[in-house]
Coordinates of C-alpha atoms (C1' of nucleotides) in Angstrom, one line a residue:
Chain V
M1 CA -12.3 -34.2 -131.7
S2 CA -9.5 -36.6 -131.7
I3 CA -5.9 -35.4 -132.0
R4 CA -3.9 -37.4 -134.5
F5 CA -0.1 -37.5 -134.5
Y6 CA 2.4 -39.5 -136.5
N7 CA 4.2 -41.9 -134.3
S8 CA 7.7 -42.9 -135.4
L9 CA 7.3 -46.0 -133.3
S10 CA 4.6 -47.4 -135.6
N11 CA 5.3 -45.3 -138.7
S12 CA 1.7 -44.3 -138.8
V13 CA -0.7 -41.7 -137.7
E14 CA -2.5 -42.6 -134.5
D15 CA -5.1 -41.1 -132.2
F16 CA -3.4 -39.3 -129.3
Q17 CA -4.5 -40.3 -125.8
P18 CA -2.5 -39.4 -122.8
V19 CA -1.6 -42.0 -120.3
E20 CA -3.3 -40.0 -117.6
S21 CA -6.3 -38.0 -118.9
D22 CA -5.6 -34.9 -116.9
R23 CA -1.9 -34.4 -117.7
V24 CA 0.3 -34.8 -120.8
R25 CA 3.9 -35.5 -120.1
M26 CA 6.3 -34.6 -122.8
Y27 CA 10.1 -34.6 -123.1
S28 CA 12.1 -32.8 -125.8
C29 CA 15.7 -33.4 -126.6
G30 CA 17.2 -29.9 -126.4
P31 CA 20.5 -28.4 -127.4
T32 CA 24.1 -29.2 -126.7
V33 CA 25.7 -26.0 -125.4
Y34 CA 29.1 -26.0 -127.0
D35 CA 28.0 -23.3 -129.5
F36 CA 25.1 -21.1 -130.5
A37 CA 22.0 -22.9 -131.7
H38 CA 21.3 -22.8 -135.4
I39 CA 18.0 -22.5 -137.2
G40 CA 17.9 -26.3 -137.8
N41 CA 18.1 -26.9 -134.1
F42 CA 15.3 -24.4 -133.6
R43 CA 13.1 -26.0 -136.2
S44 CA 13.1 -29.1 -133.9
F45 CA 12.7 -27.1 -130.7
L46 CA 9.8 -25.0 -132.1
F47 CA 8.2 -28.2 -133.4
A48 CA 8.1 -29.4 -129.8
D49 CA 6.7 -26.0 -128.7
V50 CA 4.0 -26.2 -131.3
I51 CA 3.0 -29.7 -130.1
R52 CA 2.7 -28.4 -126.6
R53 CA 0.7 -25.4 -127.6
T54 CA -1.6 -27.5 -129.8
L55 CA -2.3 -29.8 -126.9
E56 CA -3.0 -26.8 -124.6
F57 CA -5.2 -25.3 -127.3
F58 CA -7.4 -28.3 -126.9
G59 CA -7.4 -28.0 -123.1
H60 CA -4.7 -30.4 -122.1
D61 CA -2.5 -29.6 -119.1
V62 CA 1.0 -30.2 -120.5
H63 CA 4.1 -30.8 -118.5
H64 CA 6.9 -30.1 -121.0
V65 CA 10.6 -30.5 -120.1
M66 CA 13.7 -30.0 -122.2
N67 CA 17.2 -31.0 -121.5
I68 CA 20.4 -29.1 -121.9
T69 CA 23.4 -31.3 -122.8
D70 CA 26.3 -29.6 -121.0
V71 CA 28.5 -32.7 -120.5
G72 CA 31.4 -32.5 -122.9
H73 CA 31.1 -35.5 -125.2
M74 CA 33.7 -36.5 -127.8
T75 CA 33.3 -35.1 -131.3
D76 CA 34.5 -38.1 -133.2
D77 CA 36.5 -41.1 -132.1
S78 CA 36.3 -43.1 -135.2
N79 CA 38.9 -41.1 -137.2
A80 CA 41.8 -43.1 -138.5
D81 CA 44.2 -41.2 -136.3
G82 CA 42.2 -42.1 -133.3
G83 CA 42.0 -38.4 -132.4
G84 CA 38.7 -37.3 -131.3
E85 CA 38.3 -34.0 -129.5
D86 CA 36.1 -33.1 -126.6
K87 CA 33.5 -30.7 -127.7
M88 CA 33.8 -28.6 -124.6
E89 CA 37.5 -28.4 -125.2
S90 CA 37.0 -27.2 -128.8
A91 CA 34.5 -24.7 -127.6
A92 CA 37.1 -23.4 -125.1
Q93 CA 39.5 -22.9 -128.0
R94 CA 37.0 -21.0 -130.0
I95 CA 36.0 -18.8 -127.1
K96 CA 39.6 -17.9 -126.5
E97 CA 39.9 -16.7 -130.0
D98 CA 36.5 -14.9 -129.9
K99 CA 37.6 -13.1 -126.7
K100 CA 40.6 -11.8 -128.5
S101 CA 38.6 -10.5 -131.5
G102 CA 35.9 -9.1 -129.2
K103 CA 33.1 -11.3 -130.3
V104 CA 32.6 -12.5 -126.8
P105 CA 31.5 -9.6 -124.6
E106 CA 33.8 -8.5 -121.8
G107 CA 33.1 -10.5 -118.6
A108 CA 30.8 -13.0 -120.3
V109 CA 33.3 -15.8 -119.8
D110 CA 36.1 -15.1 -117.3
N111 CA 37.9 -18.4 -117.7
P112 CA 37.5 -20.2 -121.0
D113 CA 39.2 -23.2 -119.5
D114 CA 36.3 -23.7 -117.1
P115 CA 33.8 -25.9 -119.0
Y116 CA 31.0 -24.8 -116.7
Q117 CA 31.5 -21.2 -117.7
I118 CA 31.4 -22.2 -121.4
A119 CA 28.3 -24.2 -120.9
D120 CA 26.7 -21.3 -118.9
Y121 CA 27.6 -18.9 -121.6
Y122 CA 25.9 -20.9 -124.4
T123 CA 23.0 -22.0 -122.2
K124 CA 22.2 -18.4 -121.5
A125 CA 22.5 -17.6 -125.2
F126 CA 20.2 -20.5 -126.0
L127 CA 17.6 -19.4 -123.5
E128 CA 17.7 -15.9 -124.9
D129 CA 17.2 -17.2 -128.5
A130 CA 14.4 -19.5 -127.3
Q131 CA 12.6 -16.8 -125.5
M132 CA 12.7 -14.5 -128.4
L133 CA 11.3 -17.2 -130.6
G134 CA 8.5 -17.9 -128.2
L135 CA 9.6 -21.3 -126.9
K136 CA 7.3 -21.6 -123.9
V137 CA 9.4 -24.0 -122.0
A138 CA 12.3 -21.5 -122.0
F139 CA 10.3 -19.3 -119.7
E140 CA 10.1 -22.1 -117.1
P141 CA 13.5 -22.6 -115.5
E142 CA 12.2 -25.6 -113.5
N143 CA 11.6 -27.5 -116.8
I144 CA 14.9 -26.8 -118.3
L145 CA 17.1 -29.7 -117.2
K146 CA 20.9 -29.7 -117.2
A147 CA 22.7 -33.0 -117.5
T148 CA 25.4 -31.9 -115.1
D149 CA 22.8 -31.3 -112.4
N150 CA 21.6 -34.9 -112.7
I151 CA 24.7 -37.1 -112.6
D152 CA 23.4 -38.8 -109.4
I153 CA 20.2 -40.1 -111.0
M154 CA 22.2 -41.3 -114.0
Q155 CA 24.4 -43.3 -111.7
D156 CA 21.3 -44.7 -110.0
M157 CA 19.9 -45.9 -113.3
I158 CA 23.2 -47.4 -114.4
T159 CA 23.3 -49.3 -111.1
E160 CA 19.8 -50.5 -111.7
L161 CA 20.6 -51.6 -115.2
I162 CA 23.6 -53.6 -114.0
E163 CA 21.5 -55.2 -111.3
K164 CA 18.8 -56.2 -113.8
G165 CA 21.4 -57.7 -116.2
H166 CA 21.0 -55.1 -118.9
A167 CA 24.5 -53.6 -118.4
Y168 CA 27.9 -54.8 -117.6
V169 CA 31.4 -53.5 -116.9
G170 CA 33.7 -54.4 -119.8
P171 CA 37.4 -55.4 -119.6
D172 CA 38.3 -51.8 -120.2
G173 CA 36.3 -50.7 -117.1
V174 CA 33.6 -49.0 -119.2
V175 CA 30.0 -49.7 -118.4
Y176 CA 28.1 -50.8 -121.5
F177 CA 24.4 -51.4 -122.1
S178 CA 23.9 -54.9 -123.5
V179 CA 21.7 -54.6 -126.5
E180 CA 21.2 -58.4 -126.6
S181 CA 19.5 -58.2 -123.2
F182 CA 16.7 -56.1 -124.7
D183 CA 14.5 -57.8 -127.2
D184 CA 12.9 -54.7 -128.8
Y185 CA 16.2 -53.1 -129.7
G186 CA 15.8 -51.7 -133.2
K187 CA 12.0 -51.4 -133.0
L188 CA 12.0 -47.6 -133.3
S189 CA 14.6 -47.2 -136.0
G190 CA 14.3 -50.5 -137.9
N191 CA 18.0 -51.0 -137.1
T192 CA 17.6 -54.4 -135.5
L193 CA 20.7 -56.3 -134.5
E194 CA 20.5 -58.4 -137.7
N195 CA 20.1 -55.3 -139.8
L196 CA 22.9 -53.5 -138.1
L197 CA 25.2 -56.4 -138.7
S198 CA 24.2 -56.9 -142.4
G199 CA 24.7 -53.1 -143.0
A200 CA 27.8 -52.7 -141.0
G201 CA 30.2 -52.8 -143.9
G202 CA 33.7 -51.9 -142.8
R203 CA 32.7 -49.3 -140.3
I204 CA 33.3 -51.2 -137.1
N205 CA 36.6 -50.5 -135.4
E206 CA 38.0 -53.8 -134.2
T207 CA 39.9 -52.6 -131.2
D208 CA 37.0 -50.5 -130.0
Q209 CA 34.7 -53.5 -130.2
S210 CA 36.8 -56.1 -128.4
N211 CA 35.6 -54.8 -125.0
K212 CA 32.0 -55.2 -125.9
K213 CA 29.8 -58.3 -125.9
H214 CA 28.0 -57.0 -129.0
P215 CA 29.2 -54.3 -131.5
A216 CA 26.0 -52.3 -130.9
D217 CA 26.5 -52.2 -127.1
F218 CA 26.8 -48.6 -126.1
M219 CA 28.5 -46.7 -123.3
L220 CA 26.8 -45.8 -120.0
W221 CA 29.8 -44.6 -118.0
K222 CA 33.4 -44.1 -118.9
A223 CA 36.1 -43.8 -116.3
D224 CA 38.5 -41.1 -117.6
P225 CA 40.2 -38.9 -115.0
S226 CA 41.7 -36.8 -117.8
H227 CA 38.3 -35.8 -119.1
I228 CA 37.6 -32.1 -118.9
M229 CA 34.3 -32.7 -117.0
K230 CA 34.3 -35.6 -114.5
W231 CA 32.5 -37.1 -111.5
D232 CA 33.2 -39.8 -109.0
S233 CA 31.3 -43.0 -109.5
P234 CA 31.3 -46.7 -108.5
W235 CA 33.0 -47.3 -111.8
G236 CA 35.7 -44.7 -111.4
T237 CA 36.0 -41.0 -111.9
G238 CA 34.7 -40.2 -115.4
Y239 CA 31.6 -39.2 -117.3
P240 CA 28.3 -40.6 -118.4
G241 CA 27.3 -41.8 -121.8
W242 CA 25.4 -39.6 -124.2
H243 CA 22.0 -41.4 -124.0
I244 CA 21.5 -41.9 -120.3
E245 CA 20.7 -38.3 -119.3
C246 CA 17.4 -38.3 -121.2
S247 CA 16.2 -41.6 -119.8
C248 CA 16.9 -40.4 -116.3
M249 CA 15.7 -36.9 -116.4
A250 CA 12.4 -37.8 -118.2
R251 CA 11.6 -40.3 -115.5
D252 CA 12.7 -38.2 -112.6
R253 CA 11.1 -34.9 -113.6
L254 CA 8.0 -36.1 -115.3
G255 CA 7.5 -38.5 -112.5
K256 CA 6.4 -41.5 -114.6
D257 CA 8.0 -44.5 -116.1
V258 CA 5.9 -44.1 -119.2
I259 CA 5.6 -40.7 -120.7
D260 CA 3.3 -39.5 -123.5
I261 CA 5.5 -37.8 -126.0
H262 CA 9.2 -37.6 -126.8
T263 CA 10.4 -35.3 -129.5
G264 CA 13.7 -34.6 -131.3
G265 CA 15.2 -34.2 -134.7
E266 CA 15.1 -37.0 -137.2
D267 CA 18.8 -37.8 -136.7
L268 CA 18.1 -38.7 -133.1
I269 CA 16.0 -41.7 -134.0
F270 CA 19.1 -43.8 -134.2
P271 CA 21.1 -44.3 -132.1
H272 CA 20.0 -41.8 -129.5
H273 CA 16.3 -42.5 -129.1
E274 CA 16.7 -46.2 -129.7
C275 CA 19.2 -46.4 -126.9
E276 CA 17.0 -44.3 -124.6
I277 CA 14.2 -46.8 -125.1
A278 CA 16.5 -49.7 -124.3
Q279 CA 17.8 -48.0 -121.1
S280 CA 14.4 -46.7 -119.8
R281 CA 12.5 -49.9 -120.5
G282 CA 15.4 -52.0 -119.2
A283 CA 15.2 -50.1 -115.9
T284 CA 11.5 -49.7 -115.6
G285 CA 10.4 -53.1 -117.0
E286 CA 7.5 -51.2 -118.8
D287 CA 6.5 -52.1 -122.3
A288 CA 7.1 -48.4 -123.4
F289 CA 9.1 -45.4 -122.5
A290 CA 7.2 -42.8 -124.5
R291 CA 3.9 -43.6 -126.1
F292 CA 4.5 -41.2 -129.0
W293 CA 7.9 -40.6 -130.6
M294 CA 7.8 -37.6 -132.8
H295 CA 10.6 -36.3 -135.1
A296 CA 11.1 -33.2 -137.1
R297 CA 12.8 -33.4 -140.5
F298 CA 15.9 -31.4 -141.3
L299 CA 15.8 -28.1 -142.9
M300 CA 17.6 -27.1 -146.1
V301 CA 18.9 -23.7 -146.9
E302 CA 18.1 -22.4 -150.4
G303 CA 17.7 -26.0 -151.5
E304 CA 21.0 -27.2 -150.1
K305 CA 22.1 -28.9 -147.0
M306 CA 23.1 -26.5 -144.3
S307 CA 26.8 -26.9 -143.7
K308 CA 29.6 -24.8 -142.6
S309 CA 31.7 -25.5 -145.7
K310 CA 28.9 -24.2 -147.9
G311 CA 28.7 -21.0 -146.0
N312 CA 24.9 -21.4 -145.5
F313 CA 25.1 -22.4 -141.9
W314 CA 23.0 -19.9 -139.9
T315 CA 22.6 -19.5 -136.2
V316 CA 19.4 -17.9 -134.9
R317 CA 21.5 -14.8 -134.2
D318 CA 22.8 -14.7 -137.8
V319 CA 19.3 -14.6 -139.1
L320 CA 17.9 -12.1 -136.6
E321 CA 20.8 -9.8 -137.0
G322 CA 20.7 -9.8 -140.8
R323 CA 23.8 -11.8 -141.5
A324 CA 21.9 -14.5 -143.4
T325 CA 19.8 -12.4 -145.7
G326 CA 21.2 -8.9 -145.5
I327 CA 18.3 -7.5 -143.5
N328 CA 17.3 -7.8 -139.8
V329 CA 14.6 -10.3 -139.2
H330 CA 12.0 -10.0 -136.5
P331 CA 11.9 -13.0 -134.2
A332 CA 8.2 -13.6 -134.9
V333 CA 9.0 -13.9 -138.6
L334 CA 11.7 -16.5 -138.0
R335 CA 9.3 -18.4 -135.7
L336 CA 6.6 -18.5 -138.3
E337 CA 9.0 -19.4 -141.0
L338 CA 10.3 -22.4 -139.0
I339 CA 6.8 -23.7 -138.0
K340 CA 4.7 -23.1 -141.1
S341 CA 5.7 -26.0 -143.1
H342 CA 4.9 -29.6 -142.1
Y343 CA 7.3 -31.1 -139.7
R344 CA 7.6 -34.3 -141.5
S345 CA 8.8 -32.7 -144.8
N346 CA 12.2 -31.2 -145.3
M347 CA 11.6 -27.5 -145.1
N348 CA 13.5 -25.2 -147.3
F349 CA 14.7 -22.1 -145.5
T350 CA 14.9 -19.2 -148.0
K351 CA 15.0 -15.5 -148.1
K352 CA 11.8 -15.5 -150.1
G353 CA 10.1 -17.7 -147.5
L354 CA 11.1 -15.3 -144.8
Q355 CA 9.6 -12.4 -146.7
D356 CA 6.4 -14.4 -147.2
S357 CA 6.3 -15.0 -143.4
A358 CA 7.0 -11.4 -142.8
N359 CA 3.9 -10.5 -144.8
V360 CA 1.8 -12.9 -142.8
V361 CA 3.1 -11.6 -139.5
R362 CA 2.4 -8.0 -140.7
K363 CA -1.1 -8.9 -141.8
L364 CA -2.0 -10.5 -138.5
T365 CA -0.5 -7.7 -136.5
E366 CA -2.5 -5.1 -138.5
F367 CA -5.6 -7.2 -138.2
R368 CA -5.2 -7.3 -134.4
A369 CA -4.7 -3.6 -134.3
K370 CA -7.8 -3.1 -136.3
L371 CA -9.9 -5.4 -134.1
E372 CA -8.6 -3.7 -130.9
A373 CA -9.6 -0.3 -132.2
A374 CA -13.0 -1.6 -133.3
A375 CA -13.7 -3.6 -130.1
D376 CA -12.9 -0.6 -128.0
G377 CA -11.7 -2.5 -125.0
Q378 CA -14.5 -5.1 -125.2
T379 CA -13.7 -8.7 -124.8
A380 CA -15.8 -11.7 -125.6
E381 CA -15.8 -15.4 -124.6
V382 CA -15.4 -17.9 -127.4
T383 CA -15.3 -21.7 -127.5
L384 CA -13.6 -24.1 -129.9
D385 CA -17.0 -24.4 -131.6
H386 CA -16.5 -21.0 -133.3
P387 CA -16.3 -21.8 -137.0
I388 CA -12.8 -20.3 -137.4
L389 CA -11.4 -22.1 -134.4
K390 CA -13.1 -25.3 -135.4
Q391 CA -11.4 -25.3 -138.8
F392 CA -8.1 -24.1 -137.3
G393 CA -8.3 -26.8 -134.6
E394 CA -9.2 -29.5 -137.1
A395 CA -6.0 -28.7 -139.1
L396 CA -3.9 -28.8 -136.0
A397 CA -5.4 -32.0 -134.8
D398 CA -4.6 -33.6 -138.2
D399 CA -1.0 -34.3 -137.3
L400 CA -0.1 -30.6 -137.0
N401 CA -1.2 -29.4 -140.4
F402 CA 0.0 -25.8 -140.0
S403 CA -0.2 -24.9 -143.7
K404 CA -3.8 -25.7 -143.6
A405 CA -4.3 -24.0 -140.3
I406 CA -2.7 -20.8 -141.5
A407 CA -4.8 -21.0 -144.7
V408 CA -7.9 -20.8 -142.5
V409 CA -6.7 -17.7 -140.7
L410 CA -5.5 -15.5 -143.6
P411 CA -8.8 -15.3 -145.6
W412 CA -10.6 -14.7 -142.3
A413 CA -8.2 -11.9 -141.4
S414 CA -9.0 -10.2 -144.7
S415 CA -12.8 -10.5 -144.4
E416 CA -15.4 -8.2 -142.9
I417 CA -15.7 -8.7 -139.2
E418 CA -19.1 -8.2 -137.6
N419 CA -18.2 -8.8 -134.0
P420 CA -14.7 -7.4 -133.3
A421 CA -14.7 -8.4 -129.6
E422 CA -15.4 -11.9 -130.5
A423 CA -12.9 -11.9 -133.3
L424 CA -10.2 -10.6 -131.0
A425 CA -10.9 -13.6 -128.6
V426 CA -10.6 -15.9 -131.6
L427 CA -7.4 -14.4 -132.7
D428 CA -6.0 -14.6 -129.2
K429 CA -6.8 -18.3 -129.2
I430 CA -5.1 -18.8 -132.5
N431 CA -2.1 -16.8 -131.4
S432 CA -1.8 -19.0 -128.3
V433 CA -0.5 -21.6 -130.8
L434 CA 1.2 -19.5 -133.5
A435 CA 2.6 -16.9 -131.1
V436 CA 3.5 -14.4 -133.9
A437 CA 1.1 -11.5 -133.2
P438 CA 1.2 -9.3 -131.4
L439 CA 4.8 -8.5 -131.9
G440 CA 7.0 -7.2 -129.1
D441 CA 6.9 -3.4 -128.6
E442 CA 10.4 -2.9 -129.9
V443 CA 9.2 -3.0 -133.6
E444 CA 6.5 -0.4 -133.4
T445 CA 8.5 2.3 -131.6
A446 CA 9.4 5.3 -133.7
A447 CA 12.9 5.8 -132.6
D448 CA 15.3 3.8 -134.8
E449 CA 18.7 2.7 -133.6
G450 CA 20.1 5.0 -136.2
G451 CA 18.4 8.0 -134.5
L452 CA 15.9 8.4 -137.2
D453 CA 12.8 10.3 -136.0
V454 CA 10.3 8.4 -138.1
D455 CA 7.2 10.2 -137.0
A456 CA 8.8 13.6 -137.8
L457 CA 9.9 12.4 -141.2
C458 CA 6.4 11.1 -142.0
K459 CA 5.0 14.5 -141.0
A460 CA 7.5 16.3 -143.1
M461 CA 6.6 14.1 -146.0
D462 CA 2.9 15.0 -145.6
E463 CA 3.8 18.7 -145.5
A464 CA 5.9 18.3 -148.6
R465 CA 3.1 16.4 -150.3
A466 CA 0.5 19.1 -149.3
A467 CA 2.8 21.7 -150.9
K468 CA 3.2 19.4 -154.0
D469 CA 7.0 19.4 -153.4
W470 CA 7.4 15.9 -154.9
G471 CA 11.2 16.0 -154.9
K472 CA 11.4 16.6 -151.2
S473 CA 8.6 14.0 -150.5
D474 CA 10.4 11.4 -152.5
A475 CA 13.8 12.2 -150.9
I476 CA 12.3 11.6 -147.4
R477 CA 10.7 8.4 -148.6
D478 CA 14.0 7.2 -150.0
E479 CA 15.7 7.9 -146.7
L480 CA 13.1 5.9 -144.8
Q481 CA 13.2 3.0 -147.2
A482 CA 16.9 2.9 -147.0
A483 CA 16.6 2.7 -143.3
G484 CA 14.5 -0.4 -143.6
Y485 CA 11.0 1.0 -143.5
D486 CA 7.9 0.4 -145.6
V487 CA 6.3 3.7 -146.4
K488 CA 2.6 4.1 -147.1
S489 CA 0.9 7.4 -148.0
S490 CA -2.8 7.7 -148.0
P491 CA -5.3 10.6 -147.7
E492 CA -5.1 10.0 -143.9
G493 CA -1.3 10.7 -144.0
T494 CA 1.9 8.8 -144.2
V495 CA 2.8 5.8 -142.1
A496 CA 6.2 4.2 -142.0
T497 CA 6.7 0.7 -140.5
K498 CA 9.9 -1.2 -140.0
R499 CA 10.3 -4.1 -142.4
L500 CA 10.2 -7.4 -140.6
A501 CA 12.4 -9.3 -142.9
Chain G
rG1 C1' 24.7 -52.7 -148.8
rG2 C1' 20.8 -52.2 -144.6
rG3 C1' 16.7 -49.1 -142.1
rG4 C1' 13.1 -44.9 -142.8
rC5 C1' 10.6 -40.4 -144.9
rG6 C1' 9.2 -37.7 -149.1
rG7 C1' 8.5 -35.9 -154.7
rU8 C1' 1.1 -31.7 -156.6
rG9 C1' 1.9 -24.9 -160.8
rG10 C1' 8.1 -20.2 -160.7
rC11 C1' 8.0 -20.7 -154.8
rC12 C1' 5.2 -22.7 -150.2
rA13 C1' 1.4 -25.8 -150.2
rA14 C1' -4.5 -28.1 -149.7
rG15 C1' -6.5 -32.3 -151.5
rU16 C1' -5.3 -39.5 -149.5
rG17 C1' -10.8 -43.5 -154.5
rG18 C1' -15.6 -40.2 -157.7
rC19 C1' -18.7 -33.4 -159.7
rU20 C1' -14.3 -29.5 -165.1
rA21 C1' -7.6 -30.6 -158.9
rA22 C1' -6.0 -26.4 -156.1
rG23 C1' -5.3 -21.7 -151.7
rG24 C1' -1.3 -18.1 -150.7
rC25 C1' 3.0 -15.7 -152.6
rA26 C1' 5.5 -14.2 -156.9
rC27 C1' 4.7 -12.6 -161.9
rU28 C1' 1.7 -9.9 -166.1
rG29 C1' -2.2 -6.3 -167.6
rG30 C1' -5.9 -2.7 -165.8
rA31 C1' -8.3 0.7 -162.0
rU32 C1' -6.5 4.0 -158.3
rU33 C1' -2.0 7.3 -157.2
rG34 C1' 2.1 13.4 -158.5
rC35 C1' 5.1 8.8 -158.5
rA36 C1' 5.2 4.7 -155.2
rA37 C1' 3.1 1.5 -151.4
rA38 C1' -1.5 -0.5 -150.0
rU39 C1' -6.2 -1.9 -152.1
rC40 C1' -9.6 -3.7 -156.0
rC41 C1' -10.4 -6.3 -160.9
rA42 C1' -8.4 -9.5 -164.6
rG43 C1' -4.7 -13.0 -166.5
rC44 C1' -1.3 -17.0 -165.5
rA45 C1' -0.9 -24.5 -164.8
rC46 C1' -3.7 -29.8 -171.1
rG47 C1' -1.7 -31.9 -165.1
rC48 C1' -0.3 -34.3 -159.5
rG49 C1' 8.5 -37.6 -160.4
rC50 C1' 8.4 -42.0 -164.3
rG51 C1' 6.3 -46.8 -165.9
rG52 C1' 3.0 -50.6 -165.0
rG53 C1' -1.2 -52.8 -162.2
rU54 C1' -6.0 -53.0 -159.3
rU55 C1' -10.9 -50.4 -160.2
rC56 C1' -16.8 -48.5 -163.5
rG57 C1' -13.4 -44.6 -161.7
rA58 C1' -6.6 -43.0 -158.9
rA59 C1' -2.7 -37.4 -157.4
rU60 C1' -5.1 -40.6 -153.7
rC61 C1' -4.5 -48.1 -153.3
rC62 C1' -0.5 -52.0 -155.1
rC63 C1' 4.3 -53.2 -157.7
rG64 C1' 8.8 -51.6 -160.1
rC65 C1' 12.0 -47.5 -161.2
rU66 C1' 14.0 -42.6 -160.4
rC67 C1' 15.2 -38.3 -157.7
rG68 C1' 15.8 -35.8 -152.8
rC69 C1' 16.5 -36.0 -147.5
rC70 C1' 17.7 -38.6 -142.7
rC71 C1' 20.0 -42.7 -140.1
rC72 C1' 23.4 -47.0 -140.0
rU73 C1' 29.7 -42.6 -137.0
rC74 C1' 29.1 -36.9 -133.2
rC75 C1' 24.9 -34.3 -135.3
rA76 C1' 18.0 -31.0 -134.5

RNA sequence: GGGGCGGUGGCCAAGUGGCUAAGGCACUGGAUUGCAAAUCCAGCACGCGCGGGUUCGAAUCCCGCUCGCCCCUCCA
């Protein structure tokens, strides 16, 4: 079966073939670590995870790397006042305040003025979030690449670009990439040099531009000894441009000039990915940097753009800890919610959607438990020719059609299963992609953080029911429900399970 | 103004030229239940953003419009 992916480079769905048949090389633009990652970030990261897992489902060996941008870049230098604040510096301010209010745990950041400590703090938080949400690469420290660990290879590539005539040192001492030296600039985004000029409007700042040969030329290295993070270089003590880290780390760690897949959010298409292509191809001389460029659409929250001013801006922690919807959300539920709709549509993050996802996770978890009991420790071998896996795989191969894939699984999970050992193997294979069932142990344990003894309460409810003491039975049920449990009574007894969202 | 993506029932969506278009959730009624939950049965859309065109035939292809989203400035 051929795998088809939408390639932003051609704006069409293409058959996927790796450059080398035995190994897929894939690079994902990861987080900046000036703050906690939000659910929109994770939609993009999980999208990358799901590509990787899909390729592995079909038997590919995937080398997936993701970068951590821990260099402090400027927030905005186009303001009228010429202000512009370093993101790492603004993070330092925020952490100082959060330390005072106790939001930052004691000892987590000793010195908020040390940008490396801030970066470490948020990097650690990101990896925790990522692991909870089942991002495979987050369990592989060797594939998580920090920009600050790779300044040397950035300088090497900048040197290479200058030697090859793709970059120059401007009158201001800044090293710029010359977009006119690269014929295919604009091919990914459609923002060719002509289009950029015609659409420029009044946006270009004259003084900023006077040092560049072309207004679209972008920075590779800026000497600035006053910058909070700085390194020595042939062009003065300063810091690298925003785009260069990805070009360098992809080439270095994946070990090839041409990689198979590069992923990111849709906003990265321009300028970030356009510039990466210019840099990489300028340095390597190859006719491609990545064969496939894949981008995830933004998510909306309850039909609106997610923004801090609207109060609908949620970090992963906000959602999991119940600040977004008023109830704690299991990580598997958030994972499913963020991967279940097609990556090329805007997804709408809603409380209702989360509850739908929780039902699906619950259903799959119970299905697994049922199969495990019925299979009695037996396991079976299955191949992708199994009818369910065949349909599931076909949906995945069709540009990651997850809605369809899940629509294959759910009716199957409600049907009569003749061979539980085989079904269990099928479910394992499906779950190697979805990664939502089984859940971690923490959900199924009886002891609640509130000290509720759920098993004892269920037993007490059964006793009350046996004695037809409905008032007492209902009171216990109310107590359990108030604590966030779903309570089911059947002839076999009462079972309470923690609500997942 | 320029570059791109999308608009199918209340919500999420399958379907990308051809039998009366659709699955899940939600909702409503019934069975069951001490009451719930779960489960089972039944009900729920005269229509695929709008208008043209191509075709024997279009949600599906083409043109125009409209609405939403992203980018052109840091941003997943």
